[in-house]
Amino acid sequence: MYDQTRAQQPPDQPRGSTGHRAQVPEPLVPSAGRADLDKRLGHALNIFADSPREALQEAETVFDEATALLVTALAERREALRAGWNEGGDDADAQSDEYRLALRQYREVTQRLLRM
């Protein structure tokens, strides 16, 4: 049965007294890319006292690469979502469920972006 209260609840909040744990959303950027960028940003922070201009250039480069990774990851997510609901079959009930799931996933990702 459709639970309107639960459907309106932000996707990253616990689900309340139902006993289900809230799912942790997967990161928007893959962990391998995040780890390298985080390390390089830390390096930029560490060299700032001795080489402020070099530190800022490195921080800018890291920012640009992080932005590019995020854009790529979001484009891949969009394509995966589109493929999930755009290939709908003839079963109207199954199609409605696919649409509902896709809408929920679009909402979750968009809300995460808006909270950045």
mmCIF file of N, CA and C in Angstrom:
data_model
loop_
_atom_site.group_PDB
_atom_site.id
_atom_site.type_symbol
_atom_site.label_atom_id
_atom_site.label_comp_id
_atom_site.label_asym_id
_atom_site.label_seq_id
_atom_site.Cartn_x
_atom_site.Cartn_y
_atom_site.Cartn_z
ATOM 1 N N MET A 1 0.841 -1.181 0.000
ATOM 2 C CA MET A 1 0.000 0.000 0.000
ATOM 3 C C MET A 1 0.886 1.243 0.000
ATOM 4 N N TYR A 2 0.472 2.266 -0.681
ATOM 5 C CA TYR A 2 1.218 3.509 -0.822
ATOM 6 C C TYR A 2 1.176 4.274 0.492
ATOM 7 N N ASP A 3 2.334 4.686 0.992
ATOM 8 C CA ASP A 3 2.446 5.442 2.234
ATOM 9 C C ASP A 3 2.870 6.860 1.889
ATOM 10 N N GLN A 4 1.916 7.796 1.857
ATOM 11 C CA GLN A 4 2.192 9.159 1.423
ATOM 12 C C GLN A 4 3.186 9.849 2.355
ATOM 13 N N THR A 5 3.102 9.617 3.650
ATOM 14 C CA THR A 5 4.022 10.237 4.594
ATOM 15 C C THR A 5 5.448 9.798 4.317
ATOM 16 N N ARG A 6 5.639 8.508 4.123
ATOM 17 C CA ARG A 6 6.975 7.981 3.839
ATOM 18 C C ARG A 6 7.489 8.464 2.487
ATOM 19 N N ALA A 7 6.609 8.575 1.512
ATOM 20 C CA ALA A 7 7.018 9.025 0.180
ATOM 21 C C ALA A 7 7.480 10.475 0.205
ATOM 22 N N GLN A 8 6.922 11.290 1.097
ATOM 23 C CA GLN A 8 7.293 12.697 1.169
ATOM 24 C C GLN A 8 8.507 12.926 2.053
ATOM 25 N N GLN A 9 8.931 11.916 2.774
ATOM 26 C CA GLN A 9 10.077 12.023 3.663
ATOM 27 C C GLN A 9 11.355 12.131 2.833
ATOM 28 N N PRO A 10 12.292 13.012 3.218
ATOM 29 C CA PRO A 10 13.544 13.087 2.476
ATOM 30 C C PRO A 10 14.196 11.723 2.406
ATOM 31 N N PRO A 11 14.837 11.383 1.272
ATOM 32 C CA PRO A 11 15.355 10.036 1.065
ATOM 33 C C PRO A 11 16.487 9.648 1.999
ATOM 34 N N ASP A 12 17.168 10.625 2.614
ATOM 35 C CA ASP A 12 18.291 10.266 3.473
ATOM 36 C C ASP A 12 17.925 10.265 4.954
ATOM 37 N N GLN A 13 16.644 10.373 5.285
ATOM 38 C CA GLN A 13 16.205 10.322 6.671
ATOM 39 C C GLN A 13 15.814 8.906 7.057
ATOM 40 N N PRO A 14 15.970 8.551 8.347
ATOM 41 C CA PRO A 14 15.492 7.242 8.793
ATOM 42 C C PRO A 14 13.999 7.111 8.540
ATOM 43 N N ARG A 15 13.554 5.889 8.391
ATOM 44 C CA ARG A 15 12.157 5.647 8.034
ATOM 45 C C ARG A 15 11.215 5.591 9.227
ATOM 46 N N GLY A 16 11.691 5.847 10.388
ATOM 47 C CA GLY A 16 10.797 5.898 11.528
ATOM 48 C C GLY A 16 10.670 4.568 12.235
ATOM 49 N N SER A 17 9.483 4.304 12.774
ATOM 50 C CA SER A 17 9.270 3.157 13.647
ATOM 51 C C SER A 17 8.991 1.863 12.899
ATOM 52 N N THR A 18 9.198 1.825 11.602
ATOM 53 C CA THR A 18 8.898 0.606 10.857
ATOM 54 C C THR A 18 9.966 -0.462 11.061
ATOM 55 N N GLY A 19 11.083 -0.073 11.673
ATOM 56 C CA GLY A 19 12.137 -1.051 11.906
ATOM 57 C C GLY A 19 13.143 -1.126 10.771
ATOM 58 N N HIS A 20 12.897 -0.448 9.670
ATOM 59 C CA HIS A 20 13.831 -0.452 8.556
ATOM 60 C C HIS A 20 14.883 0.624 8.777
ATOM 61 N N ARG A 21 16.108 0.291 8.473
ATOM 62 C CA ARG A 21 17.166 1.285 8.533
ATOM 63 C C ARG A 21 17.152 2.119 7.274
ATOM 64 N N ALA A 22 17.479 3.390 7.449
ATOM 65 C CA ALA A 22 17.584 4.254 6.269
ATOM 66 C C ALA A 22 18.807 3.825 5.468
ATOM 67 N N GLN A 23 18.650 3.775 4.158
ATOM 68 C CA GLN A 23 19.767 3.412 3.308
ATOM 69 C C GLN A 23 20.694 4.607 3.164
ATOM 70 N N VAL A 24 21.994 4.348 3.194
ATOM 71 C CA VAL A 24 22.966 5.395 2.975
ATOM 72 C C VAL A 24 23.110 5.561 1.469
ATOM 73 N N PRO A 25 22.900 6.776 0.965
ATOM 74 C CA PRO A 25 23.008 6.956 -0.478
ATOM 75 C C PRO A 25 24.444 6.743 -0.938
ATOM 76 N N GLU A 26 24.566 6.170 -2.127
ATOM 77 C CA GLU A 26 25.906 5.955 -2.653
ATOM 78 C C GLU A 26 26.510 7.297 -3.042
ATOM 79 N N PRO A 27 27.826 7.430 -2.922
ATOM 80 C CA PRO A 27 28.468 8.702 -3.259
ATOM 81 C C PRO A 27 28.246 9.061 -4.725
ATOM 82 N N LEU A 28 28.165 10.345 -4.993
ATOM 83 C CA LEU A 28 27.976 10.789 -6.365
ATOM 84 C C LEU A 28 29.242 10.609 -7.196
ATOM 85 N N VAL A 29 30.401 10.706 -6.548
ATOM 86 C CA VAL A 29 31.692 10.540 -7.229
ATOM 87 C C VAL A 29 32.319 9.239 -6.735
ATOM 88 N N PRO A 30 32.867 8.415 -7.621
ATOM 89 C CA PRO A 30 33.489 7.154 -7.212
ATOM 90 C C PRO A 30 34.597 7.370 -6.175
ATOM 91 N N SER A 31 34.744 6.425 -5.266
ATOM 92 C CA SER A 31 35.689 6.584 -4.158
ATOM 93 C C SER A 31 37.136 6.703 -4.612
ATOM 94 N N ALA A 32 37.526 6.020 -5.674
ATOM 95 C CA ALA A 32 38.915 6.101 -6.141
ATOM 96 C C ALA A 32 39.254 7.532 -6.546
ATOM 97 N N GLY A 33 38.371 8.179 -7.241
ATOM 98 C CA GLY A 33 38.606 9.561 -7.646
ATOM 99 C C GLY A 33 38.618 10.507 -6.467
ATOM 100 N N ARG A 34 37.735 10.275 -5.497
ATOM 101 C CA ARG A 34 37.679 11.137 -4.314
ATOM 102 C C ARG A 34 38.948 11.054 -3.503
ATOM 103 N N ALA A 35 39.481 9.854 -3.318
ATOM 104 C CA ALA A 35 40.663 9.662 -2.473
ATOM 105 C C ALA A 35 41.865 10.421 -3.043
ATOM 106 N N ASP A 36 42.079 10.318 -4.348
ATOM 107 C CA ASP A 36 43.207 11.006 -4.971
ATOM 108 C C ASP A 36 43.047 12.521 -4.873
ATOM 109 N N LEU A 37 41.863 13.009 -5.155
ATOM 110 C CA LEU A 37 41.635 14.448 -5.103
ATOM 111 C C LEU A 37 41.765 14.976 -3.677
ATOM 112 N N ASP A 38 41.276 14.222 -2.720
ATOM 113 C CA ASP A 38 41.385 14.627 -1.320
ATOM 114 C C ASP A 38 42.852 14.709 -0.897
ATOM 115 N N LYS A 39 43.641 13.742 -1.336
ATOM 116 C CA LYS A 39 45.073 13.737 -1.019
ATOM 117 C C LYS A 39 45.767 14.963 -1.620
ATOM 118 N N ARG A 40 45.443 15.255 -2.869
ATOM 119 C CA ARG A 40 46.060 16.406 -3.537
ATOM 120 C C ARG A 40 45.614 17.726 -2.919
ATOM 121 N N LEU A 41 44.370 17.817 -2.489
ATOM 122 C CA LEU A 41 43.900 19.022 -1.828
ATOM 123 C C LEU A 41 44.608 19.196 -0.487
ATOM 124 N N GLY A 42 44.787 18.093 0.228
ATOM 125 C CA GLY A 42 45.542 18.151 1.482
ATOM 126 C C GLY A 42 46.969 18.637 1.263
ATOM 127 N N HIS A 43 47.578 18.178 0.185
ATOM 128 C CA HIS A 43 48.930 18.624 -0.156
ATOM 129 C C HIS A 43 48.946 20.132 -0.400
ATOM 130 N N ALA A 44 47.944 20.629 -1.141
ATOM 131 C CA ALA A 44 47.869 22.069 -1.406
ATOM 132 C C ALA A 44 47.749 22.850 -0.098
ATOM 133 N N LEU A 45 46.960 22.361 0.816
ATOM 134 C CA LEU A 45 46.818 23.033 2.111
ATOM 135 C C LEU A 45 48.133 23.027 2.888
ATOM 136 N N ASN A 46 48.863 21.915 2.806
ATOM 137 C CA ASN A 46 50.121 21.790 3.545
ATOM 138 C C ASN A 46 51.233 22.682 3.007
ATOM 139 N N ILE A 47 51.229 22.970 1.715
ATOM 140 C CA ILE A 47 52.311 23.781 1.148
ATOM 141 C C ILE A 47 51.963 25.269 1.095
ATOM 142 N N PHE A 48 50.782 25.630 1.536
ATOM 143 C CA PHE A 48 50.340 27.022 1.425
ATOM 144 C C PHE A 48 51.301 27.991 2.099
ATOM 145 N N ALA A 49 51.788 27.687 3.288
ATOM 146 C CA ALA A 49 52.667 28.617 4.024
ATOM 147 C C ALA A 49 53.942 28.907 3.243
ATOM 148 N N ASP A 50 54.501 27.912 2.579
ATOM 149 C CA ASP A 50 55.747 28.090 1.844
ATOM 150 C C ASP A 50 55.530 28.542 0.397
ATOM 151 N N SER A 51 54.459 28.119 -0.225
ATOM 152 C CA SER A 51 54.203 28.413 -1.642
ATOM 153 C C SER A 51 52.720 28.686 -1.870
ATOM 154 N N PRO A 52 52.243 29.860 -1.441
ATOM 155 C CA PRO A 52 50.805 30.126 -1.546
ATOM 156 C C PRO A 52 50.264 30.065 -2.978
ATOM 157 N N ARG A 53 51.003 30.606 -3.921
ATOM 158 C CA ARG A 53 50.512 30.608 -5.306
ATOM 159 C C ARG A 53 50.424 29.176 -5.846
ATOM 160 N N GLU A 54 51.431 28.366 -5.586
ATOM 161 C CA GLU A 54 51.430 26.962 -6.025
ATOM 162 C C GLU A 54 50.274 26.204 -5.365
ATOM 163 N N ALA A 55 50.043 26.489 -4.087
ATOM 164 C CA ALA A 55 48.951 25.831 -3.361
ATOM 165 C C ALA A 55 47.602 26.180 -3.988
ATOM 166 N N LEU A 56 47.423 27.454 -4.331
ATOM 167 C CA LEU A 56 46.160 27.868 -4.942
ATOM 168 C C LEU A 56 45.983 27.271 -6.332
ATOM 169 N N GLN A 57 47.060 27.190 -7.077
ATOM 170 C CA GLN A 57 46.965 26.584 -8.410
ATOM 171 C C GLN A 57 46.585 25.102 -8.302
ATOM 172 N N GLU A 58 47.198 24.414 -7.337
ATOM 173 C CA GLU A 58 46.874 23.000 -7.141
ATOM 174 C C GLU A 58 45.423 22.835 -6.674
ATOM 175 N N ALA A 59 44.984 23.694 -5.760
ATOM 176 C CA ALA A 59 43.603 23.627 -5.277
ATOM 177 C C ALA A 59 42.622 23.882 -6.419
ATOM 178 N N GLU A 60 42.948 24.821 -7.293
ATOM 179 C CA GLU A 60 42.086 25.098 -8.445
ATOM 180 C C GLU A 60 42.019 23.896 -9.388
ATOM 181 N N THR A 61 43.165 23.262 -9.615
ATOM 182 C CA THR A 61 43.205 22.079 -10.473
ATOM 183 C C THR A 61 42.367 20.956 -9.877
ATOM 184 N N VAL A 62 42.497 20.753 -8.577
ATOM 185 C CA VAL A 62 41.717 19.713 -7.897
ATOM 186 C C VAL A 62 40.224 20.022 -8.009
ATOM 187 N N PHE A 63 39.855 21.286 -7.812
ATOM 188 C CA PHE A 63 38.455 21.691 -7.934
ATOM 189 C C PHE A 63 37.927 21.399 -9.337
ATOM 190 N N ASP A 64 38.709 21.766 -10.347
ATOM 191 C CA ASP A 64 38.285 21.528 -11.734
ATOM 192 C C ASP A 64 38.106 20.034 -12.011
ATOM 193 N N GLU A 65 39.022 19.217 -11.523
ATOM 194 C CA GLU A 65 38.927 17.769 -11.740
ATOM 195 C C GLU A 65 37.746 17.173 -10.973
ATOM 196 N N ALA A 66 37.509 17.666 -9.761
ATOM 197 C CA ALA A 66 36.368 17.178 -8.978
ATOM 198 C C ALA A 66 35.058 17.527 -9.678
ATOM 199 N N THR A 67 34.989 18.734 -10.221
ATOM 200 C CA THR A 67 33.800 19.154 -10.953
ATOM 201 C C THR A 67 33.575 18.264 -12.173
ATOM 202 N N ALA A 68 34.643 17.990 -12.906
ATOM 203 C CA ALA A 68 34.534 17.133 -14.096
ATOM 204 C C ALA A 68 34.095 15.721 -13.715
ATOM 205 N N LEU A 69 34.645 15.182 -12.615
ATOM 206 C CA LEU A 69 34.240 13.851 -12.153
ATOM 207 C C LEU A 69 32.759 13.830 -11.784
ATOM 208 N N LEU A 70 32.316 14.874 -11.113
ATOM 209 C CA LEU A 70 30.914 14.946 -10.708
ATOM 210 C C LEU A 70 29.999 15.026 -11.916
ATOM 211 N N VAL A 71 30.349 15.849 -12.890
ATOM 212 C CA VAL A 71 29.532 15.974 -14.100
ATOM 213 C C VAL A 71 29.460 14.633 -14.823
ATOM 214 N N THR A 72 30.589 13.949 -14.936
ATOM 215 C CA THR A 72 30.613 12.637 -15.598
ATOM 216 C C THR A 72 29.766 11.628 -14.834
ATOM 217 N N ALA A 73 29.921 11.599 -13.508
ATOM 218 C CA ALA A 73 29.156 10.654 -12.693
ATOM 219 C C ALA A 73 27.656 10.926 -12.796
ATOM 220 N N LEU A 74 27.267 12.199 -12.802
ATOM 221 C CA LEU A 74 25.850 12.533 -12.915
ATOM 222 C C LEU A 74 25.295 12.173 -14.292
ATOM 223 N N ALA A 75 26.083 12.372 -15.331
ATOM 224 C CA ALA A 75 25.634 11.990 -16.677
ATOM 225 C C ALA A 75 25.439 10.479 -16.770
ATOM 226 N N GLU A 76 26.358 9.719 -16.170
ATOM 227 C CA GLU A 76 26.217 8.254 -16.160
ATOM 228 C C GLU A 76 24.992 7.831 -15.368
ATOM 229 N N ARG A 77 24.754 8.478 -14.235
ATOM 230 C CA ARG A 77 23.579 8.166 -13.417
ATOM 231 C C ARG A 77 22.311 8.471 -14.196
ATOM 232 N N ARG A 78 22.288 9.614 -14.887
ATOM 233 C CA ARG A 78 21.116 9.991 -15.682
ATOM 234 C C ARG A 78 20.835 8.961 -16.771
ATOM 235 N N GLU A 79 21.867 8.516 -17.444
ATOM 236 C CA GLU A 79 21.686 7.519 -18.508
ATOM 237 C C GLU A 79 21.161 6.202 -17.944
ATOM 238 N N ALA A 80 21.678 5.798 -16.780
ATOM 239 C CA ALA A 80 21.201 4.562 -16.152
ATOM 240 C C ALA A 80 19.733 4.690 -15.748
ATOM 241 N N LEU A 81 19.368 5.830 -15.187
ATOM 242 C CA LEU A 81 17.971 6.046 -14.819
ATOM 243 C C LEU A 81 17.071 6.053 -16.049
ATOM 244 N N ARG A 82 17.503 6.753 -17.072
ATOM 245 C CA ARG A 82 16.700 6.829 -18.301
ATOM 246 C C ARG A 82 16.508 5.446 -18.912
ATOM 247 N N ALA A 83 17.573 4.657 -18.919
ATOM 248 C CA ALA A 83 17.473 3.311 -19.487
ATOM 249 C C ALA A 83 16.477 2.463 -18.694
ATOM 250 N N GLY A 84 16.422 2.682 -17.374
ATOM 251 C CA GLY A 84 15.522 1.904 -16.530
ATOM 252 C C GLY A 84 14.058 2.150 -16.803
ATOM 253 N N TRP A 85 13.672 3.380 -17.056
ATOM 254 C CA TRP A 85 12.250 3.657 -17.272
ATOM 255 C C TRP A 85 11.882 3.817 -18.735
ATOM 256 N N ASN A 86 12.855 4.061 -19.580
ATOM 257 C CA ASN A 86 12.560 4.294 -20.991
ATOM 258 C C ASN A 86 12.358 2.993 -21.768
ATOM 259 N N GLU A 87 12.773 1.884 -21.199
ATOM 260 C CA GLU A 87 12.627 0.584 -21.865
ATOM 261 C C GLU A 87 11.388 -0.153 -21.391
ATOM 262 N N GLY A 88 10.412 0.574 -20.880
ATOM 263 C CA GLY A 88 9.218 -0.042 -20.308
ATOM 264 C C GLY A 88 8.528 -1.000 -21.252
ATOM 265 N N GLY A 89 7.995 -2.053 -20.679
ATOM 266 C CA GLY A 89 7.268 -3.051 -21.461
ATOM 267 C C GLY A 89 5.807 -2.679 -21.569
ATOM 268 N N ASP A 90 4.971 -3.713 -21.826
ATOM 269 C CA ASP A 90 3.540 -3.489 -22.009
ATOM 270 C C ASP A 90 2.751 -3.560 -20.707
ATOM 271 N N ASP A 91 3.331 -4.122 -19.650
ATOM 272 C CA ASP A 91 2.640 -4.281 -18.379
ATOM 273 C C ASP A 91 2.546 -2.926 -17.667
ATOM 274 N N ALA A 92 1.340 -2.370 -17.601
ATOM 275 C CA ALA A 92 1.138 -1.029 -17.041
ATOM 276 C C ALA A 92 1.515 -0.960 -15.567
ATOM 277 N N ASP A 93 1.238 -2.022 -14.789
ATOM 278 C CA ASP A 93 1.582 -2.018 -13.366
ATOM 279 C C ASP A 93 3.093 -2.020 -13.175
ATOM 280 N N ALA A 94 3.783 -2.855 -13.912
ATOM 281 C CA ALA A 94 5.242 -2.909 -13.820
ATOM 282 C C ALA A 94 5.843 -1.585 -14.283
ATOM 283 N N GLN A 95 5.269 -1.025 -15.326
ATOM 284 C CA GLN A 95 5.761 0.247 -15.850
ATOM 285 C C GLN A 95 5.560 1.354 -14.817
ATOM 286 N N SER A 96 4.436 1.353 -14.148
ATOM 287 C CA SER A 96 4.168 2.347 -13.117
ATOM 288 C C SER A 96 5.172 2.223 -11.971
ATOM 289 N N ASP A 97 5.493 1.000 -11.584
ATOM 290 C CA ASP A 97 6.488 0.789 -10.527
ATOM 291 C C ASP A 97 7.865 1.280 -10.959
ATOM 292 N N GLU A 98 8.228 1.017 -12.224
ATOM 293 C CA GLU A 98 9.517 1.492 -12.739
ATOM 294 C C GLU A 98 9.554 3.020 -12.734
ATOM 295 N N TYR A 99 8.451 3.649 -13.138
ATOM 296 C CA TYR A 99 8.386 5.101 -13.150
ATOM 297 C C TYR A 99 8.504 5.662 -11.735
ATOM 298 N N ARG A 100 7.821 5.038 -10.803
ATOM 299 C CA ARG A 100 7.857 5.495 -9.412
ATOM 300 C C ARG A 100 9.275 5.391 -8.849
ATOM 301 N N LEU A 101 9.940 4.268 -9.112
ATOM 302 C CA LEU A 101 11.314 4.086 -8.642
ATOM 303 C C LEU A 101 12.248 5.107 -9.292
ATOM 304 N N ALA A 102 12.099 5.316 -10.585
ATOM 305 C CA ALA A 102 12.945 6.288 -11.285
ATOM 306 C C ALA A 102 12.708 7.697 -10.739
ATOM 307 N N LEU A 103 11.461 8.054 -10.508
ATOM 308 C CA LEU A 103 11.161 9.376 -9.964
ATOM 309 C C LEU A 103 11.785 9.552 -8.585
ATOM 310 N N ARG A 104 11.703 8.535 -7.764
ATOM 311 C CA ARG A 104 12.302 8.581 -6.430
ATOM 312 C C ARG A 104 13.816 8.767 -6.524
ATOM 313 N N GLN A 105 14.453 8.071 -7.473
ATOM 314 C CA GLN A 105 15.902 8.192 -7.635
ATOM 315 C C GLN A 105 16.284 9.568 -8.172
ATOM 316 N N TYR A 106 15.519 10.097 -9.116
ATOM 317 C CA TYR A 106 15.770 11.458 -9.596
ATOM 318 C C TYR A 106 15.655 12.449 -8.438
ATOM 319 N N ARG A 107 14.627 12.284 -7.633
ATOM 320 C CA ARG A 107 14.428 13.189 -6.489
ATOM 321 C C ARG A 107 15.593 13.107 -5.526
ATOM 322 N N GLU A 108 16.037 11.904 -5.207
ATOM 323 C CA GLU A 108 17.130 11.718 -4.248
ATOM 324 C C GLU A 108 18.404 12.391 -4.729
ATOM 325 N N VAL A 109 18.774 12.175 -5.968
ATOM 326 C CA VAL A 109 20.006 12.763 -6.500
ATOM 327 C C VAL A 109 19.879 14.283 -6.587
ATOM 328 N N THR A 110 18.743 14.766 -7.050
ATOM 329 C CA THR A 110 18.549 16.208 -7.182
ATOM 330 C C THR A 110 18.578 16.893 -5.823
ATOM 331 N N GLN A 111 17.949 16.301 -4.821
ATOM 332 C CA GLN A 111 17.972 16.896 -3.489
ATOM 333 C C GLN A 111 19.383 16.915 -2.913
ATOM 334 N N ARG A 112 20.142 15.867 -3.170
ATOM 335 C CA ARG A 112 21.540 15.858 -2.711
ATOM 336 C C ARG A 112 22.334 16.969 -3.379
ATOM 337 N N LEU A 113 22.108 17.198 -4.657
ATOM 338 C CA LEU A 113 22.796 18.278 -5.363
ATOM 339 C C LEU A 113 22.409 19.637 -4.786
ATOM 340 N N LEU A 114 21.142 19.814 -4.488
ATOM 341 C CA LEU A 114 20.677 21.100 -3.961
ATOM 342 C C LEU A 114 21.198 21.378 -2.553
ATOM 343 N N ARG A 115 21.555 20.341 -1.819
ATOM 344 C CA ARG A 115 22.093 20.526 -0.466
ATOM 345 C C ARG A 115 23.595 20.774 -0.465
ATOM 346 N N MET A 116 24.220 20.689 -1.615
ATOM 347 C CA MET A 116 25.673 20.899 -1.678
ATOM 348 C C MET A 116 26.019 22.334 -1.413
#
